[in-house]
PDB file of C-alpha atoms in Angstrom:
ATOM      1  CA  ASP A 249      72.700 122.081  99.427  1.00 78.00           C
ATOM      2  CA  SER A 250      74.160 119.046  97.667  1.00 82.00           C
ATOM      3  CA  GLY A 251      71.100 116.870  98.276  1.00 89.00           C
ATOM      4  CA  VAL A 252      73.156 114.334 100.234  1.00 94.00           C
ATOM      5  CA  THR A 253      72.071 114.368 103.877  1.00 95.00           C
ATOM      6  CA  GLN A 254      74.222 113.191 106.741  1.00 97.00           C
ATOM      7  CA  THR A 255      73.388 112.882 110.419  1.00 97.00           C
ATOM      8  CA  PRO A 256      74.546 113.629 113.001  1.00 97.00           C
ATOM      9  CA  LYS A 257      76.695 116.643 112.154  1.00 95.00           C
ATOM     10  CA  HIS A 258      78.753 116.256 115.296  1.00 96.00           C
ATOM     11  CA  LEU A 259      79.242 113.339 117.644  1.00 96.00           C
ATOM     12  CA  ILE A 260      81.405 113.064 120.748  1.00 97.00           C
ATOM     13  CA  THR A 261      81.915 109.707 122.368  1.00 97.00           C
ATOM     14  CA  ALA A 262      84.385 107.707 124.408  1.00 97.00           C
ATOM     15  CA  THR A 263      86.886 105.036 123.476  1.00 97.00           C
ATOM     16  CA  GLY A 264      85.397 101.582 123.234  1.00 97.00           C
ATOM     17  CA  GLN A 265      81.970 102.851 122.283  1.00 98.00           C
ATOM     18  CA  ARG A 266      79.944 102.218 119.137  1.00 98.00           C
ATOM     19  CA  VAL A 267      78.308 104.833 116.896  1.00 98.00           C
ATOM     20  CA  THR A 268      76.180 104.860 113.779  1.00 98.00           C
ATOM     21  CA  LEU A 269      76.397 107.497 111.079  1.00 98.00           C
ATOM     22  CA  ARG A 270      73.550 107.910 108.653  1.00 98.00           C
ATOM     23  CA  CYS A 271      73.454 109.051 105.046  1.00 97.00           C
ATOM     24  CA  SER A 272      70.624 109.688 102.610  1.00 96.00           C
ATOM     25  CA  PRO A 273      71.779 110.015  98.997  1.00 95.00           C
ATOM     26  CA  ARG A 274      70.322 112.426  96.484  1.00 92.00           C
ATOM     27  CA  SER A 275      66.856 111.475  95.353  1.00 89.00           C
ATOM     28  CA  GLY A 276      67.121 108.766  92.713  1.00 86.00           C
ATOM     29  CA  ASP A 277      70.813 108.005  93.298  1.00 90.00           C
ATOM     30  CA  LEU A 278      71.427 104.314  93.888  1.00 92.00           C
ATOM     31  CA  SER A 279      75.049 104.567  95.016  1.00 92.00           C
ATOM     32  CA  VAL A 280      76.483 105.601  98.349  1.00 95.00           C
ATOM     33  CA  TYR A 281      80.181 106.086  99.020  1.00 95.00           C
ATOM     34  CA  TRP A 282      81.742 106.537 102.451  1.00 97.00           C
ATOM     35  CA  TYR A 283      84.998 108.439 102.979  1.00 96.00           C
ATOM     36  CA  GLN A 284      87.019 109.227 106.076  1.00 96.00           C
ATOM     37  CA  GLN A 285      88.918 112.505 106.326  1.00 94.00           C
ATOM     38  CA  SER A 286      91.595 112.753 108.989  1.00 90.00           C
ATOM     39  CA  LEU A 287      94.499 115.141 109.396  1.00 82.00           C
ATOM     40  CA  ASP A 288      97.190 112.521 108.893  1.00 79.00           C
ATOM     41  CA  GLN A 289      95.550 110.260 106.291  1.00 78.00           C
ATOM     42  CA  GLY A 290      93.657 112.765 104.194  1.00 85.00           C
ATOM     43  CA  LEU A 291      90.551 111.531 102.373  1.00 91.00           C
ATOM     44  CA  GLN A 292      90.345 107.753 102.412  1.00 93.00           C
ATOM     45  CA  PHE A 293      87.719 105.730 100.582  1.00 93.00           C
ATOM     46  CA  LEU A 294      86.021 103.269 102.897  1.00 96.00           C
ATOM     47  CA  ILE A 295      83.224 101.497 101.059  1.00 95.00           C
ATOM     48  CA  GLN A 296      80.621 101.801  98.310  1.00 94.00           C
ATOM     49  CA  TYR A 297      77.113 100.417  98.098  1.00 95.00           C
ATOM     50  CA  TYR A 298      74.947 100.250  95.015  1.00 92.00           C
ATOM     51  CA  ASN A 299      71.252  99.529  95.319  1.00 93.00           C
ATOM     52  CA  GLY A 300      71.709  97.667  98.579  1.00 95.00           C
ATOM     53  CA  GLU A 301      74.767  95.646  97.659  1.00 95.00           C
ATOM     54  CA  GLU A 302      78.411  96.234  98.449  1.00 95.00           C
ATOM     55  CA  ARG A 303      80.177  97.321  95.246  1.00 92.00           C
ATOM     56  CA  ALA A 304      83.701  98.276  96.303  1.00 91.00           C
ATOM     57  CA  LYS A 305      85.768  98.210  99.454  1.00 92.00           C
ATOM     58  CA  GLY A 306      88.657 100.454 100.392  1.00 91.00           C
ATOM     59  CA  ASN A 307      90.625 101.016 103.559  1.00 84.00           C
ATOM     60  CA  ILE A 308      87.830 100.094 105.928  1.00 94.00           C
ATOM     61  CA  LEU A 309      88.775  98.614 109.282  1.00 95.00           C
ATOM     62  CA  GLU A 310      87.191  95.373 110.474  1.00 96.00           C
ATOM     63  CA  ARG A 311      85.698  97.342 113.383  1.00 97.00           C
ATOM     64  CA  PHE A 312      83.713  99.340 110.836  1.00 97.00           C
ATOM     65  CA  SER A 313      80.761  98.092 108.841  1.00 97.00           C
ATOM     66  CA  ALA A 314      78.145  99.573 106.597  1.00 97.00           C
ATOM     67  CA  GLN A 315      74.906  98.716 104.916  1.00 97.00           C
ATOM     68  CA  GLN A 316      72.427 100.227 102.505  1.00 97.00           C
ATOM     69  CA  PHE A 317      68.741  99.781 103.141  1.00 97.00           C
ATOM     70  CA  PRO A 318      65.858  99.286 100.653  1.00 95.00           C
ATOM     71  CA  ASP A 319      65.026 103.003 100.834  1.00 95.00           C
ATOM     72  CA  LEU A 320      68.664 103.598  99.759  1.00 95.00           C
ATOM     73  CA  HIS A 321      69.824 105.325 102.902  1.00 96.00           C
ATOM     74  CA  SER A 322      73.052 103.988 104.319  1.00 98.00           C
ATOM     75  CA  GLU A 323      74.524 103.582 107.763  1.00 98.00           C
ATOM     76  CA  LEU A 324      78.166 103.373 108.745  1.00 98.00           C
ATOM     77  CA  ASN A 325      78.729 101.564 112.023  1.00 98.00           C
ATOM     78  CA  LEU A 326      81.933 102.219 113.930  1.00 98.00           C
ATOM     79  CA  SER A 327      82.646 100.008 116.936  1.00 97.00           C
ATOM     80  CA  SER A 328      85.325  99.620 119.615  1.00 97.00           C
ATOM     81  CA  LEU A 329      86.215 103.219 118.914  1.00 98.00           C
ATOM     82  CA  GLU A 330      89.775 104.424 119.318  1.00 97.00           C
ATOM     83  CA  LEU A 331      91.195 107.926 119.587  1.00 96.00           C
ATOM     84  CA  GLY A 332      92.502 107.591 116.054  1.00 94.00           C
ATOM     85  CA  ASP A 333      88.991 107.146 114.692  1.00 96.00           C
ATOM     86  CA  SER A 334      88.319 110.819 115.322  1.00 96.00           C
ATOM     87  CA  ALA A 335      87.696 112.237 111.871  1.00 96.00           C
ATOM     88  CA  LEU A 336      85.197 113.686 109.455  1.00 95.00           C
ATOM     89  CA  TYR A 337      83.134 110.993 107.768  1.00 97.00           C
ATOM     90  CA  PHE A 338      81.674 111.908 104.410  1.00 96.00           C
ATOM     91  CA  CYS A 339      79.008 110.247 102.389  1.00 96.00           C
ATOM     92  CA  ALA A 340      78.637 110.817  98.659  1.00 95.00           C
ATOM     93  CA  SER A 341      76.350 109.746  95.878  1.00 92.00           C
ATOM     94  CA  SER A 342      77.141 109.767  92.184  1.00 87.00           C
ATOM     95  CA  VAL A 343      75.402 112.003  89.712  1.00 78.00           C
ATOM     96  CA  ARG A 344      75.592 111.492  85.982  1.00 77.00           C
ATOM     97  CA  ASP A 345      76.813 114.639  84.255  1.00 73.00           C
ATOM     98  CA  ARG A 346      74.547 115.329  81.266  1.00 71.00           C
ATOM     99  CA  GLY A 347      77.294 116.766  79.130  1.00 70.00           C
ATOM    100  CA  SER A 348      79.963 114.114  79.446  1.00 68.00           C
ATOM    101  CA  GLY A 349      77.928 111.176  80.699  1.00 70.00           C
ATOM    102  CA  ALA A 350      80.491 110.716  83.434  1.00 74.00           C
ATOM    103  CA  ASN A 351      79.532 110.225  87.036  1.00 79.00           C
ATOM    104  CA  VAL A 352      80.523 112.936  89.505  1.00 86.00           C
ATOM    105  CA  LEU A 353      80.577 112.327  93.241  1.00 90.00           C
ATOM    106  CA  THR A 354      78.429 114.744  95.239  1.00 91.00           C
ATOM    107  CA  PHE A 355      79.279 114.936  98.922  1.00 93.00           C
ATOM    108  CA  GLY A 356      77.272 115.541 102.042  1.00 94.00           C
ATOM    109  CA  ALA A 357      78.374 118.008 104.709  1.00 94.00           C
ATOM    110  CA  GLY A 358      79.941 115.242 106.784  1.00 95.00           C
ATOM    111  CA  SER A 359      79.698 113.889 110.317  1.00 96.00           C
ATOM    112  CA  ARG A 360      82.466 114.983 112.675  1.00 96.00           C
ATOM    113  CA  LEU A 361      83.318 112.239 115.128  1.00 97.00           C
ATOM    114  CA  THR A 362      85.378 113.013 118.212  1.00 97.00           C
ATOM    115  CA  VAL A 363      86.539 110.095 120.343  1.00 97.00           C
ATOM    116  CA  LEU A 364      87.732 111.077 123.829  1.00 96.00           C
TER     117      LEU A 364
ATOM    118  CA  ALA B 105      96.731 101.225  91.777  1.00 81.00           C
ATOM    119  CA  GLN B 106      95.935 104.879  91.256  1.00 88.00           C
ATOM    120  CA  SER B 107      97.372 107.799  93.170  1.00 93.00           C
ATOM    121  CA  VAL B 108      97.368 111.583  93.270  1.00 96.00           C
ATOM    122  CA  ALA B 109     100.099 113.911  94.445  1.00 96.00           C
ATOM    123  CA  GLN B 110      99.594 117.515  95.445  1.00 97.00           C
ATOM    124  CA  PRO B 111     103.149 118.647  96.092  1.00 96.00           C
ATOM    125  CA  GLU B 112     102.262 121.839  97.958  1.00 96.00           C
ATOM    126  CA  ASP B 113     100.585 121.693 101.354  1.00 95.00           C
ATOM    127  CA  GLN B 114      99.934 125.435 101.160  1.00 97.00           C
ATOM    128  CA  VAL B 115      99.840 128.080  98.460  1.00 98.00           C
ATOM    129  CA  ASN B 116      99.754 131.782  99.267  1.00 98.00           C
ATOM    130  CA  VAL B 117      98.796 134.326  96.629  1.00 98.00           C
ATOM    131  CA  ALA B 118      97.891 137.995  96.676  1.00 98.00           C
ATOM    132  CA  GLU B 119      94.373 139.003  95.766  1.00 98.00           C
ATOM    133  CA  GLY B 120      94.114 139.802  92.074  1.00 97.00           C
ATOM    134  CA  ASN B 121      97.126 137.680  91.140  1.00 98.00           C
ATOM    135  CA  PRO B 122      96.858 134.442  89.167  1.00 97.00           C
ATOM    136  CA  LEU B 123      96.891 131.247  91.150  1.00 97.00           C
ATOM    137  CA  THR B 124      97.982 127.706  90.400  1.00 98.00           C
ATOM    138  CA  VAL B 125      97.430 124.618  92.531  1.00 98.00           C
ATOM    139  CA  LYS B 126      99.447 121.664  91.309  1.00 98.00           C
ATOM    140  CA  CYS B 127      98.367 118.063  90.869  1.00 98.00           C
ATOM    141  CA  THR B 128      99.981 115.012  89.322  1.00 98.00           C
ATOM    142  CA  TYR B 129      98.403 111.603  89.024  1.00 97.00           C
ATOM    143  CA  SER B 130      99.132 107.974  88.345  1.00 95.00           C
ATOM    144  CA  VAL B 131      96.603 105.567  86.884  1.00 92.00           C
ATOM    145  CA  SER B 132      96.832 102.402  84.814  1.00 89.00           C
ATOM    146  CA  GLY B 133      94.549 103.414  81.986  1.00 88.00           C
ATOM    147  CA  ASN B 134      92.999 106.674  80.913  1.00 89.00           C
ATOM    148  CA  PRO B 135      92.236 109.071  83.749  1.00 92.00           C
ATOM    149  CA  TYR B 136      89.140 110.890  84.777  1.00 92.00           C
ATOM    150  CA  LEU B 137      90.331 113.863  86.816  1.00 95.00           C
ATOM    151  CA  PHE B 138      88.473 116.083  89.254  1.00 95.00           C
ATOM    152  CA  TRP B 139      88.984 119.114  91.460  1.00 97.00           C
ATOM    153  CA  TYR B 140      86.987 119.656  94.632  1.00 96.00           C
ATOM    154  CA  VAL B 141      87.045 122.541  97.104  1.00 96.00           C
ATOM    155  CA  GLN B 142      86.363 122.359 100.831  1.00 94.00           C
ATOM    156  CA  TYR B 143      85.512 125.427 102.872  1.00 91.00           C
ATOM    157  CA  PRO B 144      85.909 125.303 106.673  1.00 84.00           C
ATOM    158  CA  ASN B 145      83.382 123.001 108.330  1.00 77.00           C
ATOM    159  CA  ARG B 146      81.801 122.171 105.008  1.00 81.00           C
ATOM    160  CA  GLY B 147      81.677 119.202 102.685  1.00 87.00           C
ATOM    161  CA  LEU B 148      83.515 118.896  99.399  1.00 92.00           C
ATOM    162  CA  GLN B 149      82.141 120.861  96.485  1.00 92.00           C
ATOM    163  CA  PHE B 150      82.773 119.802  92.908  1.00 92.00           C
ATOM    164  CA  LEU B 151      84.684 122.398  90.846  1.00 94.00           C
ATOM    165  CA  LEU B 152      85.497 120.783  87.514  1.00 93.00           C
ATOM    166  CA  LYS B 153      86.429 117.585  85.762  1.00 93.00           C
ATOM    167  CA  TYR B 154      88.382 116.270  82.809  1.00 93.00           C
ATOM    168  CA  ILE B 155      86.878 113.278  81.058  1.00 89.00           C
ATOM    169  CA  THR B 156      87.952 113.602  77.459  1.00 84.00           C
ATOM    170  CA  GLY B 157      88.308 116.247  74.768  1.00 85.00           C
ATOM    171  CA  ASP B 158      89.864 119.674  75.275  1.00 88.00           C
ATOM    172  CA  ASN B 159      92.808 119.694  77.608  1.00 92.00           C
ATOM    173  CA  LEU B 160      91.701 122.998  79.120  1.00 95.00           C
ATOM    174  CA  VAL B 161      88.642 122.516  81.286  1.00 94.00           C
ATOM    175  CA  LYS B 162      86.577 125.350  82.695  1.00 93.00           C
ATOM    176  CA  GLY B 163      84.646 124.990  85.924  1.00 91.00           C
ATOM    177  CA  SER B 164      82.826 126.846  88.659  1.00 89.00           C
ATOM    178  CA  TYR B 165      83.791 130.233  90.135  1.00 91.00           C
ATOM    179  CA  GLY B 166      86.172 131.088  87.293  1.00 94.00           C
ATOM    180  CA  PHE B 167      88.497 128.135  87.871  1.00 96.00           C
ATOM    181  CA  GLU B 168      90.046 126.136  85.076  1.00 97.00           C
ATOM    182  CA  ALA B 169      92.436 123.226  84.860  1.00 97.00           C
ATOM    183  CA  GLU B 170      94.807 121.974  82.219  1.00 96.00           C
ATOM    184  CA  PHE B 171      95.224 118.282  81.528  1.00 96.00           C
ATOM    185  CA  ASN B 172      98.715 117.334  80.407  1.00 96.00           C
ATOM    186  CA  LYS B 173      98.995 113.661  79.540  1.00 94.00           C
ATOM    187  CA  SER B 174     102.744 113.604  78.979  1.00 94.00           C
ATOM    188  CA  GLN B 175     103.409 115.168  82.362  1.00 96.00           C
ATOM    189  CA  THR B 176     100.481 113.344  84.032  1.00 96.00           C
ATOM    190  CA  SER B 177      99.380 116.631  85.516  1.00 97.00           C
ATOM    191  CA  PHE B 178      96.094 118.419  86.068  1.00 98.00           C
ATOM    192  CA  HIS B 179      96.909 121.813  87.576  1.00 98.00           C
ATOM    193  CA  LEU B 180      94.126 124.071  88.802  1.00 98.00           C
ATOM    194  CA  LYS B 181      94.311 127.717  87.759  1.00 98.00           C
ATOM    195  CA  LYS B 182      92.507 131.002  88.102  1.00 98.00           C
ATOM    196  CA  PRO B 183      93.527 134.246  86.371  1.00 97.00           C
ATOM    197  CA  SER B 184      92.673 136.532  89.298  1.00 97.00           C
ATOM    198  CA  ALA B 185      92.392 135.236  92.873  1.00 97.00           C
ATOM    199  CA  LEU B 186      89.734 136.410  95.308  1.00 97.00           C
ATOM    200  CA  VAL B 187      89.945 136.351  99.095  1.00 96.00           C
ATOM    201  CA  SER B 188      86.846 134.148  99.028  1.00 95.00           C
ATOM    202  CA  ASP B 189      88.837 131.504  97.116  1.00 96.00           C
ATOM    203  CA  SER B 190      90.734 130.718 100.323  1.00 96.00           C
ATOM    204  CA  ALA B 191      89.947 127.082 101.057  1.00 96.00           C
ATOM    205  CA  LEU B 192      91.287 123.534 100.863  1.00 96.00           C
ATOM    206  CA  TYR B 193      91.548 122.131  97.345  1.00 97.00           C
ATOM    207  CA  PHE B 194      91.599 118.454  96.467  1.00 97.00           C
ATOM    208  CA  CYS B 195      92.571 116.803  93.218  1.00 97.00           C
ATOM    209  CA  ALA B 196      91.120 113.350  92.539  1.00 96.00           C
ATOM    210  CA  VAL B 197      91.412 110.636  89.930  1.00 94.00           C
ATOM    211  CA  ARG B 198      89.698 107.480  88.840  1.00 90.00           C
ATOM    212  CA  GLU B 199      90.389 105.184  85.951  1.00 86.00           C
ATOM    213  CA  ALA B 200      88.102 105.483  82.948  1.00 81.00           C
ATOM    214  CA  GLY B 201      85.919 102.434  82.587  1.00 76.00           C
ATOM    215  CA  ALA B 202      86.459 101.283  86.163  1.00 73.00           C
ATOM    216  CA  GLY B 203      83.577  99.387  87.686  1.00 70.00           C
ATOM    217  CA  SER B 204      83.296 101.719  90.641  1.00 72.00           C
ATOM    218  CA  TYR B 205      83.145 105.516  90.561  1.00 77.00           C
ATOM    219  CA  GLN B 206      85.195 105.835  93.729  1.00 81.00           C
ATOM    220  CA  LEU B 207      87.815 108.539  93.618  1.00 89.00           C
ATOM    221  CA  THR B 208      91.364 108.584  94.905  1.00 92.00           C
ATOM    222  CA  PHE B 209      92.150 111.969  96.403  1.00 94.00           C
ATOM    223  CA  GLY B 210      95.331 113.881  96.961  1.00 95.00           C
ATOM    224  CA  LYS B 211      96.234 115.167 100.426  1.00 94.00           C
ATOM    225  CA  GLY B 212      94.860 118.602  99.641  1.00 95.00           C
ATOM    226  CA  THR B 213      96.386 122.045  99.207  1.00 96.00           C
ATOM    227  CA  LYS B 214      95.424 124.933 101.432  1.00 96.00           C
ATOM    228  CA  LEU B 215      95.031 128.086  99.385  1.00 97.00           C
ATOM    229  CA  SER B 216      95.314 131.403 101.175  1.00 97.00           C
ATOM    230  CA  VAL B 217      94.520 134.555  99.226  1.00 97.00           C
ATOM    231  CA  ILE B 218      95.985 137.603 100.939  1.00 96.00           C
ATOM    232  CA  PRO B 219      94.046 140.878 100.651  1.00 95.00           C
TER     233      PRO B 219
END
């Protein structure tokens, strides 16, 4: 168990719909990173939040949005869903490695979204 | 911009033989390099990292990786493969000193260890 919790594990919905994916980072971690994993695009960085504020933005579509709440959990909102949005969505938080001092991303188990 | 290339979509190796999964990277400054493994229907698990220091890095489950600055490579190796090593392996990079700890990942290499 990585300590990063994602819900739901699986989600099936129809085109045009809207879904919300939830992530709770490891206890004490202030950062949350969202990634999308699809067969054709691989692992794509979407967005990062740090202590409630957006820190970095990647290849996130305008139909997608995210936020991080005061309790540090994060939600990724996907709207006007298309078939191509079917993917695994991962959340990660960063852990400082004691030996090197570098931050290592620790991933949750992911939320598998299927758009029919 | 930073990027990672994993030139092999799939690597097949016999159990007990050494394995190598290749990775090359491109980054503006000094790299921080990572290997992650993904088992079916699971999240990514951290294997090892190179930050600074010795070019040969040892990680979990007997894996190691060699950082080669001149060739901009960070190949993953294991002296003796196990069937349980069969999984999807991702190489990732970020620039040292970057404001965000986001990683850029390669496309992944599927490792199959044949009994």
